[in-house]
Coordinates of C-alpha atoms and ligand atoms in Angstrom, one line a residue:
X1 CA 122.1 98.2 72.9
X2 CA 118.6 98.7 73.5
X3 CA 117.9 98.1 70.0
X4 CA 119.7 95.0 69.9
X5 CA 117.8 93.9 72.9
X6 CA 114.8 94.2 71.2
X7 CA 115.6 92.5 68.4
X8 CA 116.9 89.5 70.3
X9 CA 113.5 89.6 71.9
X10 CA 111.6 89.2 68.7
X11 CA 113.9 87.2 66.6
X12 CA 116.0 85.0 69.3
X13 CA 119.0 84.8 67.3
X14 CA 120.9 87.7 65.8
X15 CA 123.4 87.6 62.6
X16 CA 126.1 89.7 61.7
X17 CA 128.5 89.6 58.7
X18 CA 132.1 90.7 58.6
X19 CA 132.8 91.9 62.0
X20 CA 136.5 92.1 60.8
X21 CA 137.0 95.0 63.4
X22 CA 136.5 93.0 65.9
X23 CA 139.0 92.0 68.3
X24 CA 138.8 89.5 71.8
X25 CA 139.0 92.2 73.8
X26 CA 136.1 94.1 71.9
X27 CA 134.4 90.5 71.9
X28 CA 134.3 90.6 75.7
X29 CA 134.1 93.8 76.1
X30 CA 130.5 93.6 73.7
X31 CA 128.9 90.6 76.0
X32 CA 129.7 92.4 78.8
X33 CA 127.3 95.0 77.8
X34 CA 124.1 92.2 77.7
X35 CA 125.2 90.6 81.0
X36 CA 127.7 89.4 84.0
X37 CA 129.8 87.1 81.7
X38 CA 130.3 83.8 82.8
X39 CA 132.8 80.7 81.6
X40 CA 132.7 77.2 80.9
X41 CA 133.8 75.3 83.5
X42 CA 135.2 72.3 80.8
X43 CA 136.3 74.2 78.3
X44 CA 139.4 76.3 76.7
X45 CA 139.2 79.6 77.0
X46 CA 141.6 82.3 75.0
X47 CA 144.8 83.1 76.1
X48 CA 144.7 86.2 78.1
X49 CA 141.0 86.1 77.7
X50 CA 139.6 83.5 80.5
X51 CA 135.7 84.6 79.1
X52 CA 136.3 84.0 75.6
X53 CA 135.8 80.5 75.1
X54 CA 137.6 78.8 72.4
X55 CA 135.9 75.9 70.1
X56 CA 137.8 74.9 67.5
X57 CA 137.6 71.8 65.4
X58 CA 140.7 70.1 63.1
X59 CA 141.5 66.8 62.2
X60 CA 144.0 66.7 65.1
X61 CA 141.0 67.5 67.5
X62 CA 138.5 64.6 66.5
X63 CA 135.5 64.0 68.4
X64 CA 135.5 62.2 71.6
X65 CA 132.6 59.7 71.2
X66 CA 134.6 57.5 73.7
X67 CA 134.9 60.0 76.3
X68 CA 131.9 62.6 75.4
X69 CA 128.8 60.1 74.5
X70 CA 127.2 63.9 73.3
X71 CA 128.4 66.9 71.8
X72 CA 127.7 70.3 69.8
X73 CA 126.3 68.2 67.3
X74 CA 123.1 67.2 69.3
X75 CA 120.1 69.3 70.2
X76 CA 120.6 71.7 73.2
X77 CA 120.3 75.0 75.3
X78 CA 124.0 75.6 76.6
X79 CA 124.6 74.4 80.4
X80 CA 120.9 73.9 81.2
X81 CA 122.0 71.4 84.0
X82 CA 123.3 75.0 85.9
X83 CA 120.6 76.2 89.0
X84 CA 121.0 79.8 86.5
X85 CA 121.6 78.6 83.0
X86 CA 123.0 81.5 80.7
X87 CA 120.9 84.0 79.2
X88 CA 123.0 83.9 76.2
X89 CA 126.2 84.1 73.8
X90 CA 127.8 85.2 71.2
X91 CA 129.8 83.5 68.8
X92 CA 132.2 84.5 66.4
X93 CA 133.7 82.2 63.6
X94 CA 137.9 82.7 63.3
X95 CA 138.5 80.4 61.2
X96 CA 135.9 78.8 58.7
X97 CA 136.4 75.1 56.8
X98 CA 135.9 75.2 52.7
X99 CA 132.6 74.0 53.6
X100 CA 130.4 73.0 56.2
X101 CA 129.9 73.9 59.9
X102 CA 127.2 75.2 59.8
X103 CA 125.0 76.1 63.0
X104 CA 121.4 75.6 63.5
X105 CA 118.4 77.4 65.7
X106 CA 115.5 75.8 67.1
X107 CA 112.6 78.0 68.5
X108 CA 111.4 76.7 71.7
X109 CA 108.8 78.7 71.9
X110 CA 106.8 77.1 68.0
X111 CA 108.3 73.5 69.6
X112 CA 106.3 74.2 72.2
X113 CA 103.1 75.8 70.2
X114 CA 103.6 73.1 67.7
X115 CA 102.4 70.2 69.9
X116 CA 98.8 69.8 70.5
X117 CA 96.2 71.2 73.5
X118 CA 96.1 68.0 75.5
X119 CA 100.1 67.4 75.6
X120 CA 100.5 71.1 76.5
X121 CA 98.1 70.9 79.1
X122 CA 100.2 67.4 80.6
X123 CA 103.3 69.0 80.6
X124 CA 102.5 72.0 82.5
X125 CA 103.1 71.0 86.1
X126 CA 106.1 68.6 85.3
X127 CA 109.9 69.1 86.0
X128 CA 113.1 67.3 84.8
X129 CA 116.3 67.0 85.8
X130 CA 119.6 68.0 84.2
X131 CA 122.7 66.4 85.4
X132 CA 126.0 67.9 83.4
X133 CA 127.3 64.2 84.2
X134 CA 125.2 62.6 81.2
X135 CA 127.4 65.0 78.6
X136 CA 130.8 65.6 80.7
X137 CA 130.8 63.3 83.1
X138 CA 132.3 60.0 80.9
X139 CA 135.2 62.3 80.3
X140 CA 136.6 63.5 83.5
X141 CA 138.8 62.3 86.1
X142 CA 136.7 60.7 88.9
X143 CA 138.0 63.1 91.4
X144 CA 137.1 66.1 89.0
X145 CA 133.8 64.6 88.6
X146 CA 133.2 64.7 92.3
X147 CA 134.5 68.0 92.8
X148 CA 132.1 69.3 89.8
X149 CA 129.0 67.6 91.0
X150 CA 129.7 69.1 94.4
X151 CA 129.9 72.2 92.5
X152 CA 126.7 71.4 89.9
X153 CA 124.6 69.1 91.4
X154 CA 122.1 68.4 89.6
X155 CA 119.0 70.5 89.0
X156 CA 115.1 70.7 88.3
X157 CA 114.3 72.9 85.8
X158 CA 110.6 73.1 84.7
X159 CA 109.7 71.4 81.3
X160 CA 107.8 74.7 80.1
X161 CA 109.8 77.6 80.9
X162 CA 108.4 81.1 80.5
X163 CA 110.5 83.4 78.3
X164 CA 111.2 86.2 81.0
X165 CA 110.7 88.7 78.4
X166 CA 107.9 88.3 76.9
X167 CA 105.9 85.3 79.0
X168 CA 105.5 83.3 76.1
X169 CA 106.0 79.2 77.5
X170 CA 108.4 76.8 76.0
X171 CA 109.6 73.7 75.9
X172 CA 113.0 73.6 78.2
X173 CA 114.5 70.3 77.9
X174 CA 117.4 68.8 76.1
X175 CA 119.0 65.3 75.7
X176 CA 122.2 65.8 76.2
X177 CA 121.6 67.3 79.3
X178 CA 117.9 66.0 80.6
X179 CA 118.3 63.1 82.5
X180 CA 114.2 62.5 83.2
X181 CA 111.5 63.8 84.5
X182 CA 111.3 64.5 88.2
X183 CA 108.3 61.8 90.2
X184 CA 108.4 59.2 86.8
X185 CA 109.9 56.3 87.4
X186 CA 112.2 55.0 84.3
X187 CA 109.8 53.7 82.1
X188 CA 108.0 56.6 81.6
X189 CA 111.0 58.8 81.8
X190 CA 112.6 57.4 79.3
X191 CA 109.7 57.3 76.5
X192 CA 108.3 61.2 77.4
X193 CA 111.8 63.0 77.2
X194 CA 112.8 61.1 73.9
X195 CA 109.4 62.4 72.1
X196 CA 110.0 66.4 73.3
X197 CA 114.0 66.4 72.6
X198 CA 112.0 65.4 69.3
X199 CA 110.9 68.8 69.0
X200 CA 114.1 70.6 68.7
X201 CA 114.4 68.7 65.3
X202 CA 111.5 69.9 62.7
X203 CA 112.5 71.4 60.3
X204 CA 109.8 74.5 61.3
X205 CA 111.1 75.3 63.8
X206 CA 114.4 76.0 63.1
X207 CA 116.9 78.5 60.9
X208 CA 120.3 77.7 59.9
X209 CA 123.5 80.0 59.6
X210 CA 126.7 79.5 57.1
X211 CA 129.4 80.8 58.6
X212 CA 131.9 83.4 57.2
X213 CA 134.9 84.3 58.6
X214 CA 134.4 87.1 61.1
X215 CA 130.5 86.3 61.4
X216 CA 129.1 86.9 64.4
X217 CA 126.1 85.4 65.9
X218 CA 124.4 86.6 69.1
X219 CA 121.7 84.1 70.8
X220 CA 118.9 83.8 73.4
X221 CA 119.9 80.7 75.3
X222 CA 117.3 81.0 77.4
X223 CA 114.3 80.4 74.2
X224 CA 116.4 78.3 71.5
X225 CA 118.4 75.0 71.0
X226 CA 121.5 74.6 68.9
X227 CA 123.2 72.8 66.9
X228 CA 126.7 72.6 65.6
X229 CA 127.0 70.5 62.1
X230 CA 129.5 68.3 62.3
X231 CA 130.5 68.4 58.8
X232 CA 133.7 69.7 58.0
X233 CA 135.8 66.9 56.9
X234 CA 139.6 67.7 57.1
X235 CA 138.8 71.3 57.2
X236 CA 139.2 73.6 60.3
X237 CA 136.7 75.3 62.8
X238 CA 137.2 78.1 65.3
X239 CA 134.9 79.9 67.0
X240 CA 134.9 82.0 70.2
X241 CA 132.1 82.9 72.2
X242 CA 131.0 85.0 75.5
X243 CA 128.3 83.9 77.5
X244 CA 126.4 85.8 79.8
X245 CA 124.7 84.6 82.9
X246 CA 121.1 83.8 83.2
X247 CA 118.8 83.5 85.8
X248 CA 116.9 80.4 87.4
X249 CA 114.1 79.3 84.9
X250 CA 110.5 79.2 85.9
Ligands
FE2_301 FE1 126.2 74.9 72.7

């Protein structure tokens, strides 16, 4: 454990290939050992497993565009608009397509070195908000909607984070769940945002995974973006994931 630890620490994202002895009790039973595990509050979980959260993908589950303006296929750090956003998760692939699917990384910690002196400096003191309304909201039932943002409002989170490990800054926002910067009015929060969720998206700052069946991956959600390729064509994608809780960012 310790090990692992470490080497989450100094890499952000661990790999692991054919994890066929793995079960979803052994899953769960793993996060558990990183963390309190949490679930999503909008989506599937496993059968007899309410912290293993199901994602799968098939032609008979397209993407909900009209009802989900975003999805796993944009930039982001997983349910940043949470007070305590999770520390991290890890996913295992069930069920792989012929090709495709693929998962990317993003450092936050080189997107954030990677932008010069003088915008470092700026962004410093500044805060944004993230609202879980801008992804989920479009899709739910206006008296679920209520009763969530009851339950999430929303939440300032500061746009450099500090990794809590190692106190290395980084840049912590993310457009499908940033909604602007707290004190701008719209004009400016709409220009700023859209140049940092920017970021997330060179090339050098990232690492990308194929997936195998049985691959596992284990991530820092507090230090990296992801994303989910949506490029599977007929095939079909499973995955299921843990997540363990995080703490407020600062
Ligand atoms: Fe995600």
């Amino acid at each position: 454990m310790a090990e692992l630890r470490a080497a989450l620490v100094e890499h952000k994202v661990l790999f692991f290939r054919d994890q066929h002895q793995l079960t979803e009790a052994g899953q769960v039973a793993f996060g558990a050992l990183f963390g309190e595990l949490e679930q999503h509050p909008f989506a599937p979980a496993a059968s007899g497993h309410p912290e293993l959260m199901v994602l799968r993908r098939a032609p008979d589950t397209p993407v909900g565009r009209a009802k989900y303006p975003y999805g796993e296929d944009f930039w982001h750090s997983d349910v940043s608009w949470r007070a305590d956003p999770s520390f991290g998760s890890i996913l295992r692939a069930k069920e792989v397509p012929a090709m495709g699917g693929d998962t990317l990384w993003a450092d936050m910690e080189a997107a954030f070195a990677g932008l010069s002196p003088s915008m470092q400096e700026a962004l410093r003191p500044l805060r944004a908000v993230h609202d879980f309304d801008k992804s989920f909201g479009p899709g739910l039932p206006p008296e679920q909607k209520v009763a969530m943002a009851e339950r999430y409002p929303a939440v300032e989170h500061p746009v450099v984070r500090t990794n809590p490990d190692t106190g290395a800054p980084l840049l912590y926002v993310n457009e499908p769940f940033t909604t602007r910067i707290a004190g701008m009015d719209i004009r400016e929060s709409d220009a700023l945002p859209r140049l940092l969720y920017r970021q997330a998206s060179k090339p050098e700052y990232q690492c990308r995974f194929s997936w195998r069946a049985d691959s596992v991956a284990f991530w820092d959600n507090r230090v990296t973006q992801h994303y989910a390729c949506h490029d599977i064509g007929s095939g079909v994608r499973e995955m299921h994931r843990v997540t363990m809780a995080g703490e407020a960012p600062h």
